[in-house]
XYZ file of C-alpha atoms in Angstrom:
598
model
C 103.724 212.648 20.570
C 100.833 212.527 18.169
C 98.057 210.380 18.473
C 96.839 209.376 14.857
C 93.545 207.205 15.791
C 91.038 205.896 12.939
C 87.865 207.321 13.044
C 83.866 206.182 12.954
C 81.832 208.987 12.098
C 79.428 211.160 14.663
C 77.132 209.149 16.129
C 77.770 206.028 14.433
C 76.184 207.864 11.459
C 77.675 208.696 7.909
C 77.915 211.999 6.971
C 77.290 213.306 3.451
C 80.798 213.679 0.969
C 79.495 217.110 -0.289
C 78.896 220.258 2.149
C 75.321 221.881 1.399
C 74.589 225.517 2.094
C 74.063 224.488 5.903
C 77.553 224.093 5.800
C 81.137 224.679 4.830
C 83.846 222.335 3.960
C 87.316 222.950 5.753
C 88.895 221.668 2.551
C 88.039 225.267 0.611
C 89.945 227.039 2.974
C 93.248 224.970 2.364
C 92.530 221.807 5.013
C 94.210 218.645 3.556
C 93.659 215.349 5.480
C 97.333 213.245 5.465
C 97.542 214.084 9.192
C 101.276 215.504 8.662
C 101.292 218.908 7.872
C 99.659 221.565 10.329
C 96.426 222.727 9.350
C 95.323 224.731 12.028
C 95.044 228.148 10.004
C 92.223 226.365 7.849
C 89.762 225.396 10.308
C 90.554 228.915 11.865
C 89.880 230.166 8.944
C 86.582 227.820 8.634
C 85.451 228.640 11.548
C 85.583 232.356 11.133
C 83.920 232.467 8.270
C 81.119 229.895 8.876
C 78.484 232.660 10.160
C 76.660 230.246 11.922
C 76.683 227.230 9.382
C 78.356 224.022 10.405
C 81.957 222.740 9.467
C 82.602 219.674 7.118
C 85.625 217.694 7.526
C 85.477 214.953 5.396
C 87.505 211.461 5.291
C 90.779 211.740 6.636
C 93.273 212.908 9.175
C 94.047 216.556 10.307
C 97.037 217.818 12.253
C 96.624 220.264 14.479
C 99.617 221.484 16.055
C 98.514 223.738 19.307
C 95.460 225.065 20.909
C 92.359 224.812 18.635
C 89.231 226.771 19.437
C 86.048 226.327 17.159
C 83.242 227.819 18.001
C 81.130 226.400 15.103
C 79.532 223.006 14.733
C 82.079 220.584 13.119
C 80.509 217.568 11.330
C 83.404 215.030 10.814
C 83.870 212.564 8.736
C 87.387 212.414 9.104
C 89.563 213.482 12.188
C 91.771 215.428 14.426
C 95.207 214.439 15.136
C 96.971 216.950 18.092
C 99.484 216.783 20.250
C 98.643 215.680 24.017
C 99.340 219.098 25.101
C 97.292 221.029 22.636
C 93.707 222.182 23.835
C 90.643 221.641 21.556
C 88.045 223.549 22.424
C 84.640 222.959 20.835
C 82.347 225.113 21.947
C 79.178 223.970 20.277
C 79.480 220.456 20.653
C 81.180 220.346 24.573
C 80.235 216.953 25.645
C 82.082 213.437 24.538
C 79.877 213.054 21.581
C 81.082 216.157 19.838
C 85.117 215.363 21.041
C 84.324 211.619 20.320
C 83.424 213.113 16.445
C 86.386 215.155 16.147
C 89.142 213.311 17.578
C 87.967 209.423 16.566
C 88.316 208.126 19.412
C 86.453 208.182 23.197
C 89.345 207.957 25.018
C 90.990 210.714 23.030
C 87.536 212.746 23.042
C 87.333 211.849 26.831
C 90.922 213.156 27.848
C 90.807 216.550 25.490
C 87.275 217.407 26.734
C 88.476 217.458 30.290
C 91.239 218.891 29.731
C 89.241 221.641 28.459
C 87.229 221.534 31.522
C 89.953 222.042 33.533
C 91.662 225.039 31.485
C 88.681 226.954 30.662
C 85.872 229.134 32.571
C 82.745 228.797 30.121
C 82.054 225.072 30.842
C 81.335 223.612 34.635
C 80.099 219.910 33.476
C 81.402 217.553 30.644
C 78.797 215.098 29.734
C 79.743 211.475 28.376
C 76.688 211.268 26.490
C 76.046 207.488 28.011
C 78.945 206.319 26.043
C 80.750 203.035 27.228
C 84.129 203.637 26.963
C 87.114 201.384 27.191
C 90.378 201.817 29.345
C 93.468 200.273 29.083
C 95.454 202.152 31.529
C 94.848 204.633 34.058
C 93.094 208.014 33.907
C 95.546 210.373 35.173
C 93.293 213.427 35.508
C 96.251 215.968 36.755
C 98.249 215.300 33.901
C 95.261 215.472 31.244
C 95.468 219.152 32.537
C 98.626 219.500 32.513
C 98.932 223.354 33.240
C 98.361 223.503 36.784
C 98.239 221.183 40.581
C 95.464 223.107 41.653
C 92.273 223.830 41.191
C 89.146 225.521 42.770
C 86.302 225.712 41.109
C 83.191 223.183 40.825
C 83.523 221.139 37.929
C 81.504 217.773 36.848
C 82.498 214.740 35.240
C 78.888 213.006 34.603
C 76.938 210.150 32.406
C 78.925 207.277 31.150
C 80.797 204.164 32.073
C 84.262 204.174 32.266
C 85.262 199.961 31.763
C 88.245 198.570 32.893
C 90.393 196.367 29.910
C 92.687 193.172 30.204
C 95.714 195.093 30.424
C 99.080 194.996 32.338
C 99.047 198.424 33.309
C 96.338 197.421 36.246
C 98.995 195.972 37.550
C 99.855 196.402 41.348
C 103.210 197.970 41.684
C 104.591 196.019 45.217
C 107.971 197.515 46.733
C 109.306 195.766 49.490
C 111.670 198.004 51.962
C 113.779 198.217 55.335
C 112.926 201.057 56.766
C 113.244 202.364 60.948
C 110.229 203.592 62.681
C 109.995 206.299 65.826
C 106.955 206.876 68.043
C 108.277 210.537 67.985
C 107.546 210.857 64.606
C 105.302 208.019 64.000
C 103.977 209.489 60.613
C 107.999 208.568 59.252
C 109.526 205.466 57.866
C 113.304 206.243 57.918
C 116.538 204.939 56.450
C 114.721 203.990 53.818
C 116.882 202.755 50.704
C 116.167 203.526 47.500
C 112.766 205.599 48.565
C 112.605 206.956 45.175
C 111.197 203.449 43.807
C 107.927 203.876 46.407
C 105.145 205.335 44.390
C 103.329 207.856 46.360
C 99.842 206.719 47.294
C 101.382 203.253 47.913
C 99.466 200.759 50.590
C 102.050 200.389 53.560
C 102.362 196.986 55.345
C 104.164 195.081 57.909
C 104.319 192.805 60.530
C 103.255 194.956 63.609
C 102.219 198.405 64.220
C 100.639 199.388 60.422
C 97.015 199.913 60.623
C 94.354 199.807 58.152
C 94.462 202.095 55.260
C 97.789 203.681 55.730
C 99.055 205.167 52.420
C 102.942 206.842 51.476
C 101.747 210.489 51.157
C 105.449 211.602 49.665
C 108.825 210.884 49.213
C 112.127 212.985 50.616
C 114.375 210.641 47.805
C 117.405 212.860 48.901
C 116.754 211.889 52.824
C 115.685 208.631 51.988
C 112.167 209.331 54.030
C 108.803 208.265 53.398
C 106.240 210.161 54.895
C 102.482 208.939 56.161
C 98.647 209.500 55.933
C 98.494 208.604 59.162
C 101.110 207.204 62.071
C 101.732 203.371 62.925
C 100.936 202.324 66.331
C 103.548 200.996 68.485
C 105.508 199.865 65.773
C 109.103 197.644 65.510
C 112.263 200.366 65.581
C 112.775 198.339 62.311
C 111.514 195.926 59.979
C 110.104 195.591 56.123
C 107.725 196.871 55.024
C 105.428 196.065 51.715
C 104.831 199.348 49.829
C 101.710 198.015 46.939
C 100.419 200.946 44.644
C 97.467 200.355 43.271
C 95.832 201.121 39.696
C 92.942 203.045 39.249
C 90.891 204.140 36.700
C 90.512 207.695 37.573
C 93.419 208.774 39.072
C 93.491 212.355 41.104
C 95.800 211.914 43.298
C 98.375 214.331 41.005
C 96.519 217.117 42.318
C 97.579 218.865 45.370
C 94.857 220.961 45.709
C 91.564 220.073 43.947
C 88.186 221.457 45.064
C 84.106 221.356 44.576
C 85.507 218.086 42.236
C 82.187 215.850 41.099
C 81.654 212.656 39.802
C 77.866 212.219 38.695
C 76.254 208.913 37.336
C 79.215 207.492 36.076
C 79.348 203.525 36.251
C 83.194 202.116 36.945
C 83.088 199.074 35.385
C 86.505 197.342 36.919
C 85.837 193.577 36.028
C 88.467 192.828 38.541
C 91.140 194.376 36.827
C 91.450 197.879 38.060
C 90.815 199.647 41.451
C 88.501 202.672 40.988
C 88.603 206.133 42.079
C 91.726 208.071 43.955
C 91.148 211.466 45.442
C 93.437 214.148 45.226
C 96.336 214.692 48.060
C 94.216 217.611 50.037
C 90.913 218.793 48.449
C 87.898 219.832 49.537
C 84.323 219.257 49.287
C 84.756 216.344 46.606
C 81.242 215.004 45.842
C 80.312 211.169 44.312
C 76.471 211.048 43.659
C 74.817 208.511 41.841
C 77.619 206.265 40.677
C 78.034 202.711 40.948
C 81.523 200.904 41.502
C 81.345 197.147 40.141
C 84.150 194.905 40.964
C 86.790 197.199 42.258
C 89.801 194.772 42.514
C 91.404 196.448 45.346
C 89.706 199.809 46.654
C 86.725 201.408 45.201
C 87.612 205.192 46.430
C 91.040 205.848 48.258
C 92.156 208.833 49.992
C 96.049 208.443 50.275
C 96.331 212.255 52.209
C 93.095 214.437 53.443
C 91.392 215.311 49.921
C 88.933 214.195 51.544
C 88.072 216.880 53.723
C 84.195 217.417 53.139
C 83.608 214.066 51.226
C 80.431 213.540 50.071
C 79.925 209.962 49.002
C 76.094 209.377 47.900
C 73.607 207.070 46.103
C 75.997 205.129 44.841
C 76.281 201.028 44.544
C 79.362 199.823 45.749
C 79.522 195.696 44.343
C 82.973 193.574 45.537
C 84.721 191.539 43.193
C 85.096 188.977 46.234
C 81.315 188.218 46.682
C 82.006 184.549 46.006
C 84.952 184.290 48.651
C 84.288 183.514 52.372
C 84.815 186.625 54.549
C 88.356 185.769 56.164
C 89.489 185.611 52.168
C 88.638 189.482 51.325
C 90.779 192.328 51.086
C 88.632 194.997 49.028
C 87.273 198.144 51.282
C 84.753 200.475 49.771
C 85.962 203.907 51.054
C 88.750 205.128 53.528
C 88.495 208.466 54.722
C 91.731 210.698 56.587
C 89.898 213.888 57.116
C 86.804 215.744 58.648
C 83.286 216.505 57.742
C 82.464 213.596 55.632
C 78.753 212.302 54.537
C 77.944 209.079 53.282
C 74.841 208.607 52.752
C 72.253 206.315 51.070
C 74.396 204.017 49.025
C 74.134 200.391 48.756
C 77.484 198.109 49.465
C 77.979 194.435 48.938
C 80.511 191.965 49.967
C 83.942 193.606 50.923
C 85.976 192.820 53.578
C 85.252 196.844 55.024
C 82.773 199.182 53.259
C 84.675 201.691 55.205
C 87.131 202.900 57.201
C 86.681 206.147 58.552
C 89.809 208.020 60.500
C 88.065 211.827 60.149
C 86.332 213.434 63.133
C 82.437 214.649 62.176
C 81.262 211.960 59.965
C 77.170 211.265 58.763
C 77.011 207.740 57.733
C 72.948 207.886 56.726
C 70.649 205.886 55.341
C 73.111 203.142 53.365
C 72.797 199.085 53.542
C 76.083 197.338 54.364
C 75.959 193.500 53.551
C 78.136 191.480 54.197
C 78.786 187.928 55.806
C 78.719 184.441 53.582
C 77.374 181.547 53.908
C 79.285 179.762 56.147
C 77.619 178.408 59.208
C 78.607 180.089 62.706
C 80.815 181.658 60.242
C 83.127 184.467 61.124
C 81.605 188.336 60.162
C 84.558 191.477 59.315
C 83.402 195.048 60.280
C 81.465 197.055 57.764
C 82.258 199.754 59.113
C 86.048 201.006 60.873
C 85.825 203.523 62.989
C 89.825 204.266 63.498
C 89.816 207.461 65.620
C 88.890 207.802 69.447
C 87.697 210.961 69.461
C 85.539 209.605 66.388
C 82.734 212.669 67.065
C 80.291 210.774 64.569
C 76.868 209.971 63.536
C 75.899 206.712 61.818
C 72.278 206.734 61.631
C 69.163 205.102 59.650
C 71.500 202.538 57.901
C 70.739 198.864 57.610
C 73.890 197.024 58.825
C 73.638 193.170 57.768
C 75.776 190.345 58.393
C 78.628 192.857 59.748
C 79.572 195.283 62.401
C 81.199 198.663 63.482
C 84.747 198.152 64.821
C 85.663 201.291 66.915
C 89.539 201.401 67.912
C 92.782 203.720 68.262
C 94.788 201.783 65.740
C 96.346 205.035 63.882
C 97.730 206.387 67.225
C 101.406 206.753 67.286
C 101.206 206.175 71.580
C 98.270 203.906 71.830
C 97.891 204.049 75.500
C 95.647 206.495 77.374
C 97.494 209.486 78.870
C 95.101 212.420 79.135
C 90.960 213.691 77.088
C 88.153 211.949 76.656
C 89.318 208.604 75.518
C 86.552 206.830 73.224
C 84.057 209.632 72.528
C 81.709 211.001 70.664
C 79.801 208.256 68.512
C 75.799 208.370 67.927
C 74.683 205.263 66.957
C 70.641 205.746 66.273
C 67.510 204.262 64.547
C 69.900 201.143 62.296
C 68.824 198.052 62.169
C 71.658 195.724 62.406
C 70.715 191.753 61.152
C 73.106 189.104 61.532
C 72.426 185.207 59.980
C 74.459 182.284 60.667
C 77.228 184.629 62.377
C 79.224 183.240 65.286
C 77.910 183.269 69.034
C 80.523 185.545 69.778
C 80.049 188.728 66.931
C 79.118 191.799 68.273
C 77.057 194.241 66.295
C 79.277 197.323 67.979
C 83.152 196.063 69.189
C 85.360 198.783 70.794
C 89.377 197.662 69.930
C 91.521 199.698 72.626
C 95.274 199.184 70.778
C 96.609 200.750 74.383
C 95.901 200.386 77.700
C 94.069 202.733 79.946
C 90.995 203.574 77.881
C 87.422 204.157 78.702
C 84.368 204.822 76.749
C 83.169 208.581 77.613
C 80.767 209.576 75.215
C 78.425 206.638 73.502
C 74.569 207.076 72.585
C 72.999 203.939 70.374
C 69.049 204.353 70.745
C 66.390 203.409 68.549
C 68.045 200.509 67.125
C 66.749 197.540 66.285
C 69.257 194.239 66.725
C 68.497 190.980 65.614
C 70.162 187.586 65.212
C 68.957 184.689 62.604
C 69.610 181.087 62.410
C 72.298 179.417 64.785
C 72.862 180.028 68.030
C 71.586 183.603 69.277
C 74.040 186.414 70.255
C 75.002 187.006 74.137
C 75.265 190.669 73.541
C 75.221 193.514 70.643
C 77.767 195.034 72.386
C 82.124 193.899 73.372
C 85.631 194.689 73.893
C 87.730 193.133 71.838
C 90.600 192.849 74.348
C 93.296 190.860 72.009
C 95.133 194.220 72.504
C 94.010 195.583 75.634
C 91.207 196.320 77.725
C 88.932 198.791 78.889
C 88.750 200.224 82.223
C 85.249 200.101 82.783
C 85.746 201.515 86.237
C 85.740 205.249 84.382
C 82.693 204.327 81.926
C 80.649 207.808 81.502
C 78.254 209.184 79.406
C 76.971 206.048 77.687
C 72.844 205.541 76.723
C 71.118 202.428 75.591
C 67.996 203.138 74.923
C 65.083 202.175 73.328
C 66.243 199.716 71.133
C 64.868 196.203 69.810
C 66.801 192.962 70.548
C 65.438 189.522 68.601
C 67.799 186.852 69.066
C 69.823 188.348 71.669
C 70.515 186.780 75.211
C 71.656 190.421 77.127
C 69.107 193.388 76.554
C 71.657 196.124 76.748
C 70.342 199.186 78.997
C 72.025 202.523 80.182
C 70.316 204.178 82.119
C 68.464 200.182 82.978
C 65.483 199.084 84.739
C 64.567 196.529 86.482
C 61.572 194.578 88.688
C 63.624 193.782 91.885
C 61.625 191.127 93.759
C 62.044 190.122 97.524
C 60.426 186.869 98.870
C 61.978 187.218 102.031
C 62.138 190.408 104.074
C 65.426 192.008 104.020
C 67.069 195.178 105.373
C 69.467 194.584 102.338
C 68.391 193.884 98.582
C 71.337 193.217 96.146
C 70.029 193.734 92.577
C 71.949 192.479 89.711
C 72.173 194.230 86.272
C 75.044 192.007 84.677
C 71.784 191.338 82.319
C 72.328 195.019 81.050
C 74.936 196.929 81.286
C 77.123 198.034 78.789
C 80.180 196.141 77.682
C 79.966 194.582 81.492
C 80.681 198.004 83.371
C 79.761 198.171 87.006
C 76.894 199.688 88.608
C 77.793 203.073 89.785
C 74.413 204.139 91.344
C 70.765 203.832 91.384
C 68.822 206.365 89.786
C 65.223 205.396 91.031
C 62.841 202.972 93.425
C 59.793 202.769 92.757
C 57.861 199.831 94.951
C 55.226 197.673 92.722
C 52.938 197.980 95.158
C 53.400 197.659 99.381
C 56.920 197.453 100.438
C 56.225 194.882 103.804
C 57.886 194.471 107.199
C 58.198 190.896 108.638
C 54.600 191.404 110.184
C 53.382 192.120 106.575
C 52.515 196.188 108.145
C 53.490 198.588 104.560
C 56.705 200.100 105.449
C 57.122 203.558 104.015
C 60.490 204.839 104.655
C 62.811 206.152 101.397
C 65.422 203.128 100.822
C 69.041 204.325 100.022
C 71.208 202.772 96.968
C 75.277 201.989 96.807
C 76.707 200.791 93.047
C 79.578 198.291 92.741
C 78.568 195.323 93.938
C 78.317 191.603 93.519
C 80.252 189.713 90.373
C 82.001 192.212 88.620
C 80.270 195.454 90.497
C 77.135 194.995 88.678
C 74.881 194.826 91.369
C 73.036 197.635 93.192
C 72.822 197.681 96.896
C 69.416 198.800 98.233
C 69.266 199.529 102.015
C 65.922 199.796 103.981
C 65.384 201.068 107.446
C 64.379 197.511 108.547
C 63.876 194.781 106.770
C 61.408 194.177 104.055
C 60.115 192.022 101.469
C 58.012 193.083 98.153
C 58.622 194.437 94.727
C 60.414 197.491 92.993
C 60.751 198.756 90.170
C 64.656 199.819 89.996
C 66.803 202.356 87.457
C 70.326 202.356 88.054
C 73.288 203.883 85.685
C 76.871 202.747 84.854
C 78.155 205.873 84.054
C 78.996 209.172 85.365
């Protein structure tokens, strides 16, 4: 279909009727502008002959049937008309403002310069110039190129703000279905009626078993199948499900494989009305640096499958359209992520319910600020950060967490419960500083979620951290279980440190490896010393590490005693005592190290 679009002149500038020397006017060469017939052959013919001068096209419109390459200047009064499939390729003039000129239009310019980008080999950026431009509808990128589902090589959008209009086509598309569920194949929804109506890339939902960010990665219509980003976790053999597809204003997900993909200083204005950015179905090494994502209405950037192996994700602003809604009211998340390697890093998010949720193993979350929270009184705080893989193997490092948490659980595990491995492992949690105001007693600034039972941390290091609670009622701990699934089994706790870190309104000074002055009035052959005061997420003692007396150990004539004491774990309330044994009985001081872990 054509697109005939009235046109403003470059720049917002006139340009002169006549052609001077500097230039030559397509009309000599046979060009007529009543945007029917095809005039192609004239600015071919323009173009060739132009030696370097630029091309006039005055007032009117131009069909151009197929593929156009110019590799002079054009300076338009009038414009292009071509079909959506045609290429225009403008080799003098390859940024927005020079396909803005020709075509009339910045959406028009927009879509035919990257499809150019995509189709070509002489160009790796496209440059918006600045220019605001106006959507009514989303940016389907894959079928701007049309030609191909793949793609390899780096290319860069950059430089402009894309702005969301009032339109219904930001619509969310909601599907609700029966469908059965398996544990055996717990990346399936089955018996599925109708499955051709679920868009791929739709949010799943249901009563029990769907985690967060869980996305229909494609469709078997024939088997009536719908298949998963990631599995559900002990979910119903059968129930219904909401399918919701959301609308977003760059749209890659048509791409099956799309690589060394970036987005550079571009501004998505949503308003509200649109979601954001979709990555491709698999991809690689996608990079977002420097944009800023202003009132996303659902997601700001959603993987649906794993094209978003290698994400990088950095100095952007992420702003949530649900700043003025208490936190229990939000539903916006900032990022998801389904695949490995990821780095996000020194951006800047405000006021969604999640600015992440991270399912990939080797993640760097560095140097961002994560605020969160509201302003309600003792109020209750939503993770900033969801860490939905056990075997997480991730960094999160020199960020400033406030008003929020990290939530680490198993939720996208088709059979929950621990059966063999490492269990919770492999998270580095070092040099943050986590602030909470007016947040209920019981919020912890790092809450493990086991969704089965059986599990044990094996594999936790948070040093250099500074923790601190204002206004209200202080904090009993930075650290918890939240056992509304299940519990831990802190009997098999290993490989945790708590070190070094900086509590300010907090009643329990977490410690792994932990120290403390034992004190004995009374001489005893047996001292019980009790660590509840500091060990992680309440495990038991499991041995002492050190004894060093503060001065004199004494017998019950007050004579030093110097024997070597011996130490036994698991005692008292909860095993959190350590047992110190003397060769007789003694009074004095010590300074004591004991562990929790193996």
């Amino acid at each position: 279909m054509n697109k005939i679009i009235t046109c403003a002149s470059p720049h917002g500038q006139p340009v002169p009727a006549e052609a001077g020397t500097a230039t030559l006017d397509v009309l000599v060469f046979g060009a007529f502008g009543y945007g029917t017939t095809d005039v192609r052959a004239a600015f071919l013919a323009a173009d060739a002959a132009a030696d370097g001068r630029a091309i006039f096209v005055p007032e009117g419109r131009y069909f151009i049937g197929s593929d156009l390459a110019m590799s002079h200047v054009l300076q338009c009064a009038g414009h292009l008309v071509m079909p959506d499939e045609a290429d225009l390729s403008l080799s003098k003039t390859f940024d927005l403002d020079g396909y803005a000129s020709a075509l009339g239009s910045q959406v028009m310019g927009l879509k035919k310069g990257l499809k150019h980008l995509l189709n070509q080999h002489e160009f790796t950026s496209f440059d918006m110039c600045g220019r605001y431009i106006v959507l009514d509808e989303p940016f389907d990128l894959q079928a701007i190129a049309a030609t191909k589902n793949s793609f390899t090589r780096r290319r860069v959008l950059r430089n402009g703000t894309l702005a969301a209009a009032t339109s219904s086509a930001w619509a969310d598309n909601v599907v609700l279905r029966e469908a059965s569920w398996a544990e055996e194949a717990g990346d399936q929804l089955n018996d599925v009626s109708n499955a051709a109506a679920i868009p791929v890339g739709s949010l799943v939902n249901a009563r029990a078993g769907v985690g967060r960010e869980i996305y229909v990665r494609a469709v078997n219509a024939a088997q009536n199948r719908i298949f998963l980003n990631k599995p559900l976790s002990a979910a119903e053999a059968r129930q219904t499900y909401t399918f919701t597809a959301f609308q977003y204003m760059i749209d890659l997900q048509g791409w099956q494989n799309l690589q060394h993909f970036e987005l550079e200083d571009v501004t998505f204005a949503c308003g509200g009305q649109a979601s954001a950015l979709r990555l491709p179905l698999r991809g690689l090494d996608l990079r977002i640096e420097g944009c800023v994502f202003d009132a996303p209405k659902d997601r700001a950037v959603t993987s649906t499958d794993e094209g978003c192996q290698g994400l990088q994700i950095e100095n952007c602003r992420f702003s949530s359209n649900e700043q003025s809604q208490t936190v229990p009211d939000r539903s916006s998340i900032g990022f998801n992520i389904n695949a490995a390697e990821a780095r996000i890093c020194n951006n800047s998010a405000d006021m969604f319910l999640h600015f992440g949720v991270i399912h990939g193993t080797g993640a760097i979350i560095s140097g961002n600020r994560i605020c969160q929270g509201d302003t309600v009184t003792e109020g209750m705080r939503s993770p900033g950060l969801v860490i939905s893989k056990a075997d997480a193997r991730i960094m999160i490092c020199s960020n400033r967490v406030e008003h929020c948490y990290i939530e680490w659980t198993n939720e996208h595990d088709a059979s929950p419960e621990y059966e063999r491995g490492r269990s919770f492992h492999g998270m580095t949690v070092q040099g943050n500083t986590f602030i909470a105001t007016s947040a209920a007693r019981w919020m912890r600034f790092i809450s493990v979620k086991p969704m089965g039972t059986g599990h044990f941390i094996d594999g936790l290091s948070v040093t250099g951290n500074v923790f601190k609670k204002t206004r209200g009622a202080t904090l009993f701990a930075v650290e918890g279980v939240d056992t509304s699934i299940a519990d831990l089994d802190l009997s098999r706790v290993a490989s945790i440190v708590f070190a070094q870190n900086t509590y300010h309104g907090i009643e329990k000074k977490t410690e792994n490896p932990a120290g403390i002055r034992a004190s004995q009035a009374k001489a005893q052959t047996t001292w019980l010393v009790d660590f509840s005061d500091h060990t992680p997420f309440g495990a038991p003692v499991k041995y002492g590490v050190s004894i060093l007396p503060d001065g004199p150990v004494r017998s019950i004539t007050q004579a030093p005693v110097y024997t070597q004491p011996w130490t036994q774990g698991g005692h008292g309330s909860g095993g959190r005592s350590l047992r110190i044994g003397w060769s007789q009985a003694v009074s004095g001081s010590a300074q004591v190290t004991a562990r929790c872990d193996t």
